[in-house]
Structures are given as C-alpha cells and as structure tokens.
C-alpha cells in the first residue's frame, strides 16, 4: 500500500493530469463561502483610500492601476505601437528597471518575461539553469542569467543578481514532478531550501522587490483545510504546500518589500472568466490562467499597495471581477 499511492499519482501525471496545482479542478461554485462573496461585493475605491502606500495621491494611485490594467495586456498582445512609461513604486523612477525572473523557462515564468518585455521601462532578465534553452525560448533580445536555486549557494546567486543589476525579482520556480519516489526530496530542495536561498541572495544583492508565486492552500493547515480535497491531493506531491509555506515565512521575515501571489489551479489557456483577488487563506479550489498569474505578478511590481501583501487569485463566472485598483487592497 505504501508504494501504491505514489504510483497512482505518477500514472495521473503520465496520462495528462497536470502537476500541482493545475489538477485541482473542483467545482467552481464551491470555492468561495457566502461571507467571502459578500466581502468581494463590498469592495470599492474606499478600500484604496484606507491604504497608506509610499508616495502618490489617491488619484495618482488609481490612475497608475488603470494604466497598468490597460497597458500590460495590450502591450503583450502587440496592440499598442508606442508603449507608455509605467512608473513602478518599488523600482527606480528613471531609466529602465531590471527585473529578474527565476524559473523563466517554466510555463508561468515564461509568461512573466513576455509581459515584462512589452513594457518600455522594464528590461527583463530570464534566470535559467540552461542558457541554451533560454535562448531558444526568448531569442537574443532578452538577457539571460545562469542561475540554479538548488545547486548555487546564496552568495553565488547574490553575485549573479548584482552582475545583472537586478532591481526586482519574480520567483516562479517550483519542482516539476518526475519520479514519485523523489517528490519529497525535490519539493524540499526547490520550493523550500532553494527558494529560501534565493530570498537571501536577493537581500544580499540589494533587490528592492521580491514577488513570489506559491499556491492557494499553502497555509491550509492554519484555517482547517488539511483534510480538504485540494490540500490533500496537492500536498501529496512531496508535501509541496508545507515546503512552500516555509519559503513564504522566510520571505515575510526577510525585511524585503514582497508580494506573495497564491494562484488557484493553473490553466494553460488564456483568461476567459472574471478574476477574483482575495486575501490570504480564502480559497480552497478553482482555476486561473497562467497569463492572469503573470499579469498579477507584473502589476505587483508597479502597485504601491502591493507592499508586503499576500493575495490569492482565481477566475470564475460566478463572482464579479475584482477591479485592478483593489487587487492589493483586499489583503
């Protein structure tokens, strides 16, 4: 029996059931409680007024969020011929900001890089284990940085980040399955130890903003979700949620300006439903497009209200979309 469960999960992966958290495809109707629905419906611009971010009037903050809402998707789609300059609160106001994306060749990291490369005031840096793979994916116009969160020491990664001139970092790393008997080891090495090392490296390198992608239910035990289907199935992959939680806690105590984005089950197709952004420990199922995850991460670099926030995101047909000006005010 001890060998049976990992073998079953291995078969699920081999037959096309996507790896965590893509396979968490439970009923769209059950992912929010009535209390959460009411909370989302009450969100308004007044929540933004309660925020006290660094710099900028209320009108400027709303204008910035509106500009990002329009600029990011249109620029990514190539529909704007003359990209506007978008100011990033945590990044230098003048010149181009260097944003390093760790895990850039992964499905979500790739989308983050492509959205960043469409912005005229950002120079993305694709941090990859295999530079040749990075070259094939992004071509010559995106800078590559050789970086391995498992093999490289924090000091070595810090030097790499310094050499790249990193102003901000988006961490989209995560172990990718494989041998089920190695899942625990891999999840610990990548989602815990490797990510913690990258956080330490970012701090040593003077990185000004760290955006970390984890998952809904990362802190599921804290709100009684350890027996929920979503938690049990996801955490069966090497205890990955527990490993991610360790990295989250380390980032929160690091002193860095951070945003943690916890997406629901990941979809490979484009956005087709309303995006709902909630505070931490609110969602236990649902799905969200990887494109949307990337967009929220990019917005976190630009929104003053994203400082030291944890948000959870899901796309649904049943709840009104959260306005972008409120994405980080809900936390």
PDB file of C-alpha atoms in Angstrom:
ATOM      1  CA  UNK A   1       0.000   0.000   0.000  1.00  0.00           C
ATOM      2  CA  UNK A   2       2.949   2.315   0.732  1.00  0.00           C
ATOM      3  CA  UNK A   3       4.059   2.098  -2.900  1.00  0.00           C
ATOM      4  CA  UNK A   4       0.593   2.159  -4.407  1.00  0.00           C
ATOM      5  CA  UNK A   5      -0.338   5.824  -3.839  1.00  0.00           C
ATOM      6  CA  UNK A   6       2.782   7.373  -5.405  1.00  0.00           C
ATOM      7  CA  UNK A   7       2.429   5.019  -8.371  1.00  0.00           C
ATOM      8  CA  UNK A   8      -1.187   6.084  -8.879  1.00  0.00           C
ATOM      9  CA  UNK A   9      -0.172   9.744  -8.787  1.00  0.00           C
ATOM     10  CA  UNK A  10       2.630   9.020 -11.235  1.00  0.00           C
ATOM     11  CA  UNK A  11       0.102   7.483 -13.621  1.00  0.00           C
ATOM     12  CA  UNK A  12      -2.101  10.568 -13.301  1.00  0.00           C
ATOM     13  CA  UNK A  13       0.798  12.778 -14.346  1.00  0.00           C
ATOM     14  CA  UNK A  14       1.762  10.461 -17.199  1.00  0.00           C
ATOM     15  CA  UNK A  15      -1.790  10.390 -18.562  1.00  0.00           C
ATOM     16  CA  UNK A  16      -2.114  14.152 -18.746  1.00  0.00           C
ATOM     17  CA  UNK A  17      -3.378  15.220 -15.331  1.00  0.00           C
ATOM     18  CA  UNK A  18      -1.306  18.353 -14.889  1.00  0.00           C
ATOM     19  CA  UNK A  19       1.073  18.765 -11.981  1.00  0.00           C
ATOM     20  CA  UNK A  20       0.280  20.870  -8.933  1.00  0.00           C
ATOM     21  CA  UNK A  21      -1.705  22.987  -8.807  1.00  0.00           C
ATOM     22  CA  UNK A  22      -3.242  22.511 -12.266  1.00  0.00           C
ATOM     23  CA  UNK A  23      -5.087  19.298 -11.396  1.00  0.00           C
ATOM     24  CA  UNK A  24      -7.097  20.923  -8.584  1.00  0.00           C
ATOM     25  CA  UNK A  25     -10.239  21.241 -10.735  1.00  0.00           C
ATOM     26  CA  UNK A  26     -13.079  21.163  -8.277  1.00  0.00           C
ATOM     27  CA  UNK A  27     -16.475  22.777  -8.575  1.00  0.00           C
ATOM     28  CA  UNK A  28     -16.298  26.447  -9.457  1.00  0.00           C
ATOM     29  CA  UNK A  29     -19.364  27.046  -7.326  1.00  0.00           C
ATOM     30  CA  UNK A  30     -17.793  25.808  -4.088  1.00  0.00           C
ATOM     31  CA  UNK A  31     -14.599  27.821  -3.947  1.00  0.00           C
ATOM     32  CA  UNK A  32     -15.987  30.821  -2.026  1.00  0.00           C
ATOM     33  CA  UNK A  33     -18.066  30.975   1.117  1.00  0.00           C
ATOM     34  CA  UNK A  34     -21.061  33.305   1.395  1.00  0.00           C
ATOM     35  CA  UNK A  35     -19.014  35.503   3.698  1.00  0.00           C
ATOM     36  CA  UNK A  36     -16.291  35.863   1.087  1.00  0.00           C
ATOM     37  CA  UNK A  37     -18.825  36.628  -1.662  1.00  0.00           C
ATOM     38  CA  UNK A  38     -20.273  39.460   0.405  1.00  0.00           C
ATOM     39  CA  UNK A  39     -16.808  40.768   1.173  1.00  0.00           C
ATOM     40  CA  UNK A  40     -15.889  40.919  -2.508  1.00  0.00           C
ATOM     41  CA  UNK A  41     -19.157  42.630  -3.434  1.00  0.00           C
ATOM     42  CA  UNK A  42     -18.450  45.383  -0.888  1.00  0.00           C
ATOM     43  CA  UNK A  43     -15.020  46.205  -2.317  1.00  0.00           C
ATOM     44  CA  UNK A  44     -14.812  49.749  -3.679  1.00  0.00           C
ATOM     45  CA  UNK A  45     -12.329  52.547  -4.166  1.00  0.00           C
ATOM     46  CA  UNK A  46     -12.806  53.396  -0.493  1.00  0.00           C
ATOM     47  CA  UNK A  47     -10.590  50.422   0.341  1.00  0.00           C
ATOM     48  CA  UNK A  48      -7.824  52.050  -1.649  1.00  0.00           C
ATOM     49  CA  UNK A  49      -8.181  55.234   0.412  1.00  0.00           C
ATOM     50  CA  UNK A  50      -7.508  53.219   3.555  1.00  0.00           C
ATOM     51  CA  UNK A  51      -4.111  52.217   2.193  1.00  0.00           C
ATOM     52  CA  UNK A  52      -1.067  54.315   3.047  1.00  0.00           C
ATOM     53  CA  UNK A  53       1.495  53.328   0.411  1.00  0.00           C
ATOM     54  CA  UNK A  54       4.629  55.260  -0.336  1.00  0.00           C
ATOM     55  CA  UNK A  55       4.074  58.308  -2.484  1.00  0.00           C
ATOM     56  CA  UNK A  56       1.306  59.396  -4.810  1.00  0.00           C
ATOM     57  CA  UNK A  57      -2.155  60.808  -4.232  1.00  0.00           C
ATOM     58  CA  UNK A  58      -5.308  58.721  -4.351  1.00  0.00           C
ATOM     59  CA  UNK A  59      -5.951  59.926  -7.895  1.00  0.00           C
ATOM     60  CA  UNK A  60      -2.406  59.050  -8.961  1.00  0.00           C
ATOM     61  CA  UNK A  61      -2.652  55.565  -7.459  1.00  0.00           C
ATOM     62  CA  UNK A  62      -5.961  54.898  -9.209  1.00  0.00           C
ATOM     63  CA  UNK A  63      -4.555  56.261 -12.448  1.00  0.00           C
ATOM     64  CA  UNK A  64      -1.476  54.077 -12.140  1.00  0.00           C
ATOM     65  CA  UNK A  65      -3.527  50.930 -11.626  1.00  0.00           C
ATOM     66  CA  UNK A  66      -5.824  51.837 -14.510  1.00  0.00           C
ATOM     67  CA  UNK A  67      -2.830  52.436 -16.760  1.00  0.00           C
ATOM     68  CA  UNK A  68      -1.382  49.058 -15.859  1.00  0.00           C
ATOM     69  CA  UNK A  69      -4.726  47.363 -16.447  1.00  0.00           C
ATOM     70  CA  UNK A  70      -4.769  48.752 -19.971  1.00  0.00           C
ATOM     71  CA  UNK A  71      -1.069  48.757 -20.819  1.00  0.00           C
ATOM     72  CA  UNK A  72       0.026  45.285 -19.756  1.00  0.00           C
ATOM     73  CA  UNK A  73      -2.474  43.177 -21.728  1.00  0.00           C
ATOM     74  CA  UNK A  74      -2.476  45.450 -24.772  1.00  0.00           C
ATOM     75  CA  UNK A  75       1.292  45.690 -24.913  1.00  0.00           C
ATOM     76  CA  UNK A  76       1.611  41.940 -24.502  1.00  0.00           C
ATOM     77  CA  UNK A  77      -0.793  41.457 -27.390  1.00  0.00           C
ATOM     78  CA  UNK A  78       1.137  43.943 -29.527  1.00  0.00           C
ATOM     79  CA  UNK A  79      -1.855  46.255 -29.842  1.00  0.00           C
ATOM     80  CA  UNK A  80      -0.079  49.430 -28.754  1.00  0.00           C
ATOM     81  CA  UNK A  81       2.509  50.800 -31.137  1.00  0.00           C
ATOM     82  CA  UNK A  82       4.077  53.270 -28.695  1.00  0.00           C
ATOM     83  CA  UNK A  83       4.394  51.795 -25.189  1.00  0.00           C
ATOM     84  CA  UNK A  84       3.857  54.284 -22.382  1.00  0.00           C
ATOM     85  CA  UNK A  85       6.192  54.584 -19.424  1.00  0.00           C
ATOM     86  CA  UNK A  86       4.646  52.983 -16.342  1.00  0.00           C
ATOM     87  CA  UNK A  87       6.132  54.029 -13.000  1.00  0.00           C
ATOM     88  CA  UNK A  88       6.981  51.224 -10.587  1.00  0.00           C
ATOM     89  CA  UNK A  89       6.776  52.178  -6.920  1.00  0.00           C
ATOM     90  CA  UNK A  90       9.462  49.778  -5.727  1.00  0.00           C
ATOM     91  CA  UNK A  91      11.684  50.358  -8.753  1.00  0.00           C
ATOM     92  CA  UNK A  92      13.746  53.340  -9.935  1.00  0.00           C
ATOM     93  CA  UNK A  93      11.597  56.094 -11.442  1.00  0.00           C
ATOM     94  CA  UNK A  94      14.112  56.943 -14.154  1.00  0.00           C
ATOM     95  CA  UNK A  95      15.584  54.699 -16.816  1.00  0.00           C
ATOM     96  CA  UNK A  96      14.928  51.008 -17.285  1.00  0.00           C
ATOM     97  CA  UNK A  97      14.377  48.733 -14.313  1.00  0.00           C
ATOM     98  CA  UNK A  98      15.987  45.298 -14.378  1.00  0.00           C
ATOM     99  CA  UNK A  99      13.513  42.589 -13.338  1.00  0.00           C
ATOM    100  CA  UNK A 100      14.944  39.096 -12.953  1.00  0.00           C
ATOM    101  CA  UNK A 101      12.503  36.214 -13.435  1.00  0.00           C
ATOM    102  CA  UNK A 102      13.613  32.983 -11.752  1.00  0.00           C
ATOM    103  CA  UNK A 103      12.106  29.915 -13.372  1.00  0.00           C
ATOM    104  CA  UNK A 104      11.812  31.852 -16.617  1.00  0.00           C
ATOM    105  CA  UNK A 105      11.590  28.783 -18.856  1.00  0.00           C
ATOM    106  CA  UNK A 106       8.623  27.389 -16.943  1.00  0.00           C
ATOM    107  CA  UNK A 107       5.098  27.915 -18.219  1.00  0.00           C
ATOM    108  CA  UNK A 108       4.296  30.755 -15.814  1.00  0.00           C
ATOM    109  CA  UNK A 109       7.752  32.310 -15.703  1.00  0.00           C
ATOM    110  CA  UNK A 110       7.809  32.468 -19.498  1.00  0.00           C
ATOM    111  CA  UNK A 111       4.604  34.490 -19.459  1.00  0.00           C
ATOM    112  CA  UNK A 112       6.009  36.893 -16.874  1.00  0.00           C
ATOM    113  CA  UNK A 113       9.058  37.528 -19.055  1.00  0.00           C
ATOM    114  CA  UNK A 114       6.939  38.095 -22.157  1.00  0.00           C
ATOM    115  CA  UNK A 115       4.677  40.584 -20.385  1.00  0.00           C
ATOM    116  CA  UNK A 116       7.658  42.452 -18.957  1.00  0.00           C
ATOM    117  CA  UNK A 117       9.448  42.645 -22.303  1.00  0.00           C
ATOM    118  CA  UNK A 118       6.441  44.527 -23.708  1.00  0.00           C
ATOM    119  CA  UNK A 119       6.947  47.400 -21.244  1.00  0.00           C
ATOM    120  CA  UNK A 120       9.221  50.212 -22.348  1.00  0.00           C
ATOM    121  CA  UNK A 121      10.625  50.996 -18.894  1.00  0.00           C
ATOM    122  CA  UNK A 122      11.470  47.409 -17.898  1.00  0.00           C
ATOM    123  CA  UNK A 123      14.335  45.208 -19.011  1.00  0.00           C
ATOM    124  CA  UNK A 124      13.534  41.592 -18.113  1.00  0.00           C
ATOM    125  CA  UNK A 125      16.290  39.137 -17.267  1.00  0.00           C
ATOM    126  CA  UNK A 126      15.482  35.453 -17.716  1.00  0.00           C
ATOM    127  CA  UNK A 127      17.190  33.492 -14.928  1.00  0.00           C
ATOM    128  CA  UNK A 128      17.605  29.945 -16.216  1.00  0.00           C
ATOM    129  CA  UNK A 129      19.501  26.766 -15.405  1.00  0.00           C
ATOM    130  CA  UNK A 130      20.136  26.133 -19.102  1.00  0.00           C
ATOM    131  CA  UNK A 131      21.076  29.280 -21.088  1.00  0.00           C
ATOM    132  CA  UNK A 132      20.678  27.419 -24.397  1.00  0.00           C
ATOM    133  CA  UNK A 133      17.077  26.595 -23.547  1.00  0.00           C
ATOM    134  CA  UNK A 134      16.547  30.228 -22.610  1.00  0.00           C
ATOM    135  CA  UNK A 135      17.984  31.318 -25.953  1.00  0.00           C
ATOM    136  CA  UNK A 136      15.599  29.040 -27.844  1.00  0.00           C
ATOM    137  CA  UNK A 137      12.587  30.352 -25.945  1.00  0.00           C
ATOM    138  CA  UNK A 138      13.316  34.086 -25.782  1.00  0.00           C
ATOM    139  CA  UNK A 139      15.803  34.734 -28.560  1.00  0.00           C
ATOM    140  CA  UNK A 140      18.676  37.188 -28.368  1.00  0.00           C
ATOM    141  CA  UNK A 141      16.700  40.256 -27.267  1.00  0.00           C
ATOM    142  CA  UNK A 142      16.116  39.028 -23.690  1.00  0.00           C
ATOM    143  CA  UNK A 143      19.069  38.966 -21.323  1.00  0.00           C
ATOM    144  CA  UNK A 144      19.776  35.574 -19.729  1.00  0.00           C
ATOM    145  CA  UNK A 145      21.269  34.867 -16.334  1.00  0.00           C
ATOM    146  CA  UNK A 146      22.551  31.407 -15.414  1.00  0.00           C
ATOM    147  CA  UNK A 147      21.090  30.591 -12.020  1.00  0.00           C
ATOM    148  CA  UNK A 148      20.189  27.341 -10.259  1.00  0.00           C
ATOM    149  CA  UNK A 149      18.395  27.662  -6.922  1.00  0.00           C
ATOM    150  CA  UNK A 150      19.286  24.074  -5.988  1.00  0.00           C
ATOM    151  CA  UNK A 151      22.969  23.963  -6.936  1.00  0.00           C
ATOM    152  CA  UNK A 152      24.037  27.586  -6.424  1.00  0.00           C
ATOM    153  CA  UNK A 153      24.851  28.997  -2.992  1.00  0.00           C
ATOM    154  CA  UNK A 154      23.109  32.182  -1.793  1.00  0.00           C
ATOM    155  CA  UNK A 155      26.411  34.015  -2.225  1.00  0.00           C
ATOM    156  CA  UNK A 156      26.846  32.856  -5.808  1.00  0.00           C
ATOM    157  CA  UNK A 157      23.266  33.815  -6.659  1.00  0.00           C
ATOM    158  CA  UNK A 158      23.731  37.204  -4.996  1.00  0.00           C
ATOM    159  CA  UNK A 159      26.766  37.897  -7.177  1.00  0.00           C
ATOM    160  CA  UNK A 160      24.782  36.882 -10.261  1.00  0.00           C
ATOM    161  CA  UNK A 161      21.927  39.205  -9.309  1.00  0.00           C
ATOM    162  CA  UNK A 162      24.364  42.047  -8.684  1.00  0.00           C
ATOM    163  CA  UNK A 163      26.047  41.475 -12.041  1.00  0.00           C
ATOM    164  CA  UNK A 164      22.647  41.645 -13.724  1.00  0.00           C
ATOM    165  CA  UNK A 165      21.813  44.887 -11.906  1.00  0.00           C
ATOM    166  CA  UNK A 166      18.603  43.377 -10.534  1.00  0.00           C
ATOM    167  CA  UNK A 167      16.104  45.901  -9.185  1.00  0.00           C
ATOM    168  CA  UNK A 168      13.329  43.360  -8.634  1.00  0.00           C
ATOM    169  CA  UNK A 169      12.830  39.612  -8.790  1.00  0.00           C
ATOM    170  CA  UNK A 170       9.843  37.441  -9.653  1.00  0.00           C
ATOM    171  CA  UNK A 171      10.224  33.881  -8.372  1.00  0.00           C
ATOM    172  CA  UNK A 172       8.301  31.354 -10.480  1.00  0.00           C
ATOM    173  CA  UNK A 173      10.342  28.278  -9.571  1.00  0.00           C
ATOM    174  CA  UNK A 174       8.757  25.013  -8.493  1.00  0.00           C
ATOM    175  CA  UNK A 175       9.637  21.345  -8.700  1.00  0.00           C
ATOM    176  CA  UNK A 176       8.129  19.625 -11.720  1.00  0.00           C
ATOM    177  CA  UNK A 177       7.315  16.070 -10.744  1.00  0.00           C
ATOM    178  CA  UNK A 178       9.198  13.175 -12.285  1.00  0.00           C
ATOM    179  CA  UNK A 179       9.970  10.106 -10.189  1.00  0.00           C
ATOM    180  CA  UNK A 180       7.256   9.997  -7.477  1.00  0.00           C
ATOM    181  CA  UNK A 181       9.717   8.493  -5.006  1.00  0.00           C
ATOM    182  CA  UNK A 182      11.815  11.673  -5.359  1.00  0.00           C
ATOM    183  CA  UNK A 183       8.968  14.170  -4.925  1.00  0.00           C
ATOM    184  CA  UNK A 184       9.608  14.902  -1.246  1.00  0.00           C
ATOM    185  CA  UNK A 185      13.304  15.441  -1.892  1.00  0.00           C
ATOM    186  CA  UNK A 186      12.662  17.647  -4.928  1.00  0.00           C
ATOM    187  CA  UNK A 187       9.943  19.736  -3.292  1.00  0.00           C
ATOM    188  CA  UNK A 188      12.181  20.345  -0.290  1.00  0.00           C
ATOM    189  CA  UNK A 189      15.152  21.250  -2.477  1.00  0.00           C
ATOM    190  CA  UNK A 190      13.321  23.629  -4.839  1.00  0.00           C
ATOM    191  CA  UNK A 191      10.236  25.056  -3.122  1.00  0.00           C
ATOM    192  CA  UNK A 192      11.843  25.316   0.301  1.00  0.00           C
ATOM    193  CA  UNK A 193      15.646  25.367   0.508  1.00  0.00           C
ATOM    194  CA  UNK A 194      16.260  26.728  -2.993  1.00  0.00           C
ATOM    195  CA  UNK A 195      13.652  29.469  -2.712  1.00  0.00           C
ATOM    196  CA  UNK A 196      14.901  30.451   0.755  1.00  0.00           C
ATOM    197  CA  UNK A 197      18.429  30.692  -0.662  1.00  0.00           C
ATOM    198  CA  UNK A 198      17.165  32.897  -3.491  1.00  0.00           C
ATOM    199  CA  UNK A 199      15.454  35.196  -0.987  1.00  0.00           C
ATOM    200  CA  UNK A 200      18.705  35.527   0.960  1.00  0.00           C
ATOM    201  CA  UNK A 201      20.577  36.198  -2.273  1.00  0.00           C
ATOM    202  CA  UNK A 202      18.091  38.881  -3.287  1.00  0.00           C
ATOM    203  CA  UNK A 203      18.501  40.630   0.043  1.00  0.00           C
ATOM    204  CA  UNK A 204      22.295  40.497  -0.178  1.00  0.00           C
ATOM    205  CA  UNK A 205      22.170  41.825  -3.740  1.00  0.00           C
ATOM    206  CA  UNK A 206      20.022  44.811  -2.749  1.00  0.00           C
ATOM    207  CA  UNK A 207      16.947  43.741  -4.704  1.00  0.00           C
ATOM    208  CA  UNK A 208      14.147  46.192  -3.999  1.00  0.00           C
ATOM    209  CA  UNK A 209      11.103  43.991  -4.654  1.00  0.00           C
ATOM    210  CA  UNK A 210      10.528  40.241  -4.460  1.00  0.00           C
ATOM    211  CA  UNK A 211       7.378  38.698  -5.955  1.00  0.00           C
ATOM    212  CA  UNK A 212       6.872  35.038  -5.027  1.00  0.00           C
ATOM    213  CA  UNK A 213       4.390  32.692  -6.715  1.00  0.00           C
ATOM    214  CA  UNK A 214       3.180  29.874  -4.464  1.00  0.00           C
ATOM    215  CA  UNK A 215      -0.327  28.345  -4.365  1.00  0.00           C
ATOM    216  CA  UNK A 216      -3.691  28.562  -2.693  1.00  0.00           C
ATOM    217  CA  UNK A 217      -3.815  26.331   0.405  1.00  0.00           C
ATOM    218  CA  UNK A 218      -0.120  26.928   1.073  1.00  0.00           C
ATOM    219  CA  UNK A 219      -1.134  27.801   4.632  1.00  0.00           C
ATOM    220  CA  UNK A 220      -4.149  25.493   4.554  1.00  0.00           C
ATOM    221  CA  UNK A 221      -3.436  23.979   7.953  1.00  0.00           C
ATOM    222  CA  UNK A 222      -3.862  27.406   9.557  1.00  0.00           C
ATOM    223  CA  UNK A 223      -7.552  27.539   8.625  1.00  0.00           C
ATOM    224  CA  UNK A 224      -8.566  23.909   8.944  1.00  0.00           C
ATOM    225  CA  UNK A 225      -8.108  22.840   5.314  1.00  0.00           C
ATOM    226  CA  UNK A 226      -5.680  19.970   5.853  1.00  0.00           C
ATOM    227  CA  UNK A 227      -8.468  17.447   5.176  1.00  0.00           C
ATOM    228  CA  UNK A 228      -9.899  19.258   2.163  1.00  0.00           C
ATOM    229  CA  UNK A 229      -9.523  17.511  -1.229  1.00  0.00           C
ATOM    230  CA  UNK A 230      -7.458  20.357  -2.638  1.00  0.00           C
ATOM    231  CA  UNK A 231      -4.947  20.313   0.201  1.00  0.00           C
ATOM    232  CA  UNK A 232      -4.637  16.542   0.395  1.00  0.00           C
ATOM    233  CA  UNK A 233      -4.157  15.996  -3.335  1.00  0.00           C
ATOM    234  CA  UNK A 234      -1.764  18.917  -3.807  1.00  0.00           C
ATOM    235  CA  UNK A 235       0.302  18.213  -0.714  1.00  0.00           C
ATOM    236  CA  UNK A 236       0.584  14.544  -1.722  1.00  0.00           C
ATOM    237  CA  UNK A 237       3.139  15.770  -4.245  1.00  0.00           C
ATOM    238  CA  UNK A 238       6.083  15.709  -1.870  1.00  0.00           C
ATOM    239  CA  UNK A 239       4.447  17.829   0.821  1.00  0.00           C
ATOM    240  CA  UNK A 240       4.916  20.745  -1.557  1.00  0.00           C
ATOM    241  CA  UNK A 241       2.495  23.069   0.251  1.00  0.00           C
ATOM    242  CA  UNK A 242       4.381  22.683   3.513  1.00  0.00           C
ATOM    243  CA  UNK A 243       7.641  23.370   1.693  1.00  0.00           C
ATOM    244  CA  UNK A 244       6.215  26.489   0.038  1.00  0.00           C
ATOM    245  CA  UNK A 245       4.964  27.734   3.404  1.00  0.00           C
ATOM    246  CA  UNK A 246       8.493  27.658   4.815  1.00  0.00           C
ATOM    247  CA  UNK A 247       9.669  29.842   1.930  1.00  0.00           C
ATOM    248  CA  UNK A 248       6.754  32.240   2.420  1.00  0.00           C
ATOM    249  CA  UNK A 249       7.556  32.651   6.104  1.00  0.00           C
ATOM    250  CA  UNK A 250      11.200  33.300   5.303  1.00  0.00           C
ATOM    251  CA  UNK A 251      10.289  35.983   2.780  1.00  0.00           C
ATOM    252  CA  UNK A 252       7.920  37.672   5.229  1.00  0.00           C
ATOM    253  CA  UNK A 253      10.665  37.895   7.843  1.00  0.00           C
ATOM    254  CA  UNK A 254      13.415  38.892   5.398  1.00  0.00           C
ATOM    255  CA  UNK A 255      12.856  42.636   5.516  1.00  0.00           C
ATOM    256  CA  UNK A 256      12.402  42.759   1.740  1.00  0.00           C
ATOM    257  CA  UNK A 257       9.473  44.504   0.088  1.00  0.00           C
ATOM    258  CA  UNK A 258       7.485  41.491  -1.085  1.00  0.00           C
ATOM    259  CA  UNK A 259       4.254  40.354  -2.671  1.00  0.00           C
ATOM    260  CA  UNK A 260       3.168  36.721  -2.481  1.00  0.00           C
ATOM    261  CA  UNK A 261       0.763  35.608  -5.202  1.00  0.00           C
ATOM    262  CA  UNK A 262      -1.143  32.388  -4.491  1.00  0.00           C
ATOM    263  CA  UNK A 263      -2.926  31.181  -7.639  1.00  0.00           C
ATOM    264  CA  UNK A 264      -5.623  28.525  -7.804  1.00  0.00           C
ATOM    265  CA  UNK A 265      -5.161  25.542 -10.154  1.00  0.00           C
ATOM    266  CA  UNK A 266      -3.208  26.692 -13.201  1.00  0.00           C
ATOM    267  CA  UNK A 267      -4.643  26.603 -16.729  1.00  0.00           C
ATOM    268  CA  UNK A 268      -2.608  26.904 -19.894  1.00  0.00           C
ATOM    269  CA  UNK A 269      -5.261  28.699 -21.949  1.00  0.00           C
ATOM    270  CA  UNK A 270      -5.924  32.432 -21.885  1.00  0.00           C
ATOM    271  CA  UNK A 271      -8.173  34.300 -19.451  1.00  0.00           C
ATOM    272  CA  UNK A 272     -11.851  33.628 -20.105  1.00  0.00           C
ATOM    273  CA  UNK A 273     -13.547  34.416 -16.805  1.00  0.00           C
ATOM    274  CA  UNK A 274     -13.641  37.113 -14.147  1.00  0.00           C
ATOM    275  CA  UNK A 275     -10.553  37.456 -11.980  1.00  0.00           C
ATOM    276  CA  UNK A 276     -11.231  37.474  -8.258  1.00  0.00           C
ATOM    277  CA  UNK A 277      -8.453  38.572  -5.912  1.00  0.00           C
ATOM    278  CA  UNK A 278      -8.855  37.799  -2.214  1.00  0.00           C
ATOM    279  CA  UNK A 279      -6.895  37.996   0.997  1.00  0.00           C
ATOM    280  CA  UNK A 280      -4.769  35.070   2.174  1.00  0.00           C
ATOM    281  CA  UNK A 281      -6.389  31.832   3.356  1.00  0.00           C
ATOM    282  CA  UNK A 282      -9.663  32.375   1.499  1.00  0.00           C
ATOM    283  CA  UNK A 283      -9.645  29.967  -1.464  1.00  0.00           C
ATOM    284  CA  UNK A 284      -9.548  26.177  -1.449  1.00  0.00           C
ATOM    285  CA  UNK A 285     -10.300  25.329  -5.103  1.00  0.00           C
ATOM    286  CA  UNK A 286     -10.816  26.767  -8.575  1.00  0.00           C
ATOM    287  CA  UNK A 287      -8.663  27.627 -11.580  1.00  0.00           C
ATOM    288  CA  UNK A 288      -6.812  30.575 -13.057  1.00  0.00           C
ATOM    289  CA  UNK A 289      -4.995  31.180 -16.334  1.00  0.00           C
ATOM    290  CA  UNK A 290      -1.206  31.346 -16.217  1.00  0.00           C
ATOM    291  CA  UNK A 291      -1.484  34.556 -18.263  1.00  0.00           C
ATOM    292  CA  UNK A 292      -3.505  36.091 -15.453  1.00  0.00           C
ATOM    293  CA  UNK A 293      -0.996  34.944 -12.832  1.00  0.00           C
ATOM    294  CA  UNK A 294       1.754  36.665 -14.816  1.00  0.00           C
ATOM    295  CA  UNK A 295      -0.301  39.840 -15.114  1.00  0.00           C
ATOM    296  CA  UNK A 296      -0.890  39.994 -11.357  1.00  0.00           C
ATOM    297  CA  UNK A 297       2.832  39.500 -10.735  1.00  0.00           C
ATOM    298  CA  UNK A 298       3.716  42.301 -13.144  1.00  0.00           C
ATOM    299  CA  UNK A 299       1.150  44.570 -11.508  1.00  0.00           C
ATOM    300  CA  UNK A 300       2.651  43.789  -8.091  1.00  0.00           C
ATOM    301  CA  UNK A 301       5.906  45.348  -9.276  1.00  0.00           C
ATOM    302  CA  UNK A 302       4.100  48.574 -10.113  1.00  0.00           C
ATOM    303  CA  UNK A 303       1.423  48.995  -7.419  1.00  0.00           C
ATOM    304  CA  UNK A 304       2.448  50.811  -4.217  1.00  0.00           C
ATOM    305  CA  UNK A 305      -0.342  48.997  -2.367  1.00  0.00           C
ATOM    306  CA  UNK A 306       1.277  45.618  -3.108  1.00  0.00           C
ATOM    307  CA  UNK A 307       3.975  46.140  -0.498  1.00  0.00           C
ATOM    308  CA  UNK A 308       4.200  43.206   1.929  1.00  0.00           C
ATOM    309  CA  UNK A 309       0.927  41.677   0.774  1.00  0.00           C
ATOM    310  CA  UNK A 310      -0.313  38.127   0.208  1.00  0.00           C
ATOM    311  CA  UNK A 311      -3.133  37.684  -2.307  1.00  0.00           C
ATOM    312  CA  UNK A 312      -4.962  34.655  -3.662  1.00  0.00           C
ATOM    313  CA  UNK A 313      -6.370  34.626  -7.180  1.00  0.00           C
ATOM    314  CA  UNK A 314      -8.957  32.607  -9.069  1.00  0.00           C
ATOM    315  CA  UNK A 315     -11.054  33.069 -12.209  1.00  0.00           C
ATOM    316  CA  UNK A 316     -14.762  32.340 -12.051  1.00  0.00           C
ATOM    317  CA  UNK A 317     -18.048  33.020 -13.785  1.00  0.00           C
ATOM    318  CA  UNK A 318     -19.964  33.349 -10.541  1.00  0.00           C
ATOM    319  CA  UNK A 319     -18.444  36.409  -8.868  1.00  0.00           C
ATOM    320  CA  UNK A 320     -17.887  39.969 -10.060  1.00  0.00           C
ATOM    321  CA  UNK A 321     -14.289  40.652 -11.063  1.00  0.00           C
ATOM    322  CA  UNK A 322     -12.068  42.490  -8.599  1.00  0.00           C
ATOM    323  CA  UNK A 323     -11.069  45.900 -10.044  1.00  0.00           C
ATOM    324  CA  UNK A 324      -7.321  46.189 -10.516  1.00  0.00           C
ATOM    325  CA  UNK A 325      -7.174  49.207  -8.218  1.00  0.00           C
ATOM    326  CA  UNK A 326      -8.313  46.840  -5.457  1.00  0.00           C
ATOM    327  CA  UNK A 327      -6.118  43.851  -6.262  1.00  0.00           C
ATOM    328  CA  UNK A 328      -3.728  44.503  -3.387  1.00  0.00           C
ATOM    329  CA  UNK A 329      -6.107  46.451  -1.178  1.00  0.00           C
ATOM    330  CA  UNK A 330      -8.092  43.308  -0.363  1.00  0.00           C
ATOM    331  CA  UNK A 331      -5.153  41.784   1.524  1.00  0.00           C
TER     332      UNK A 331
END
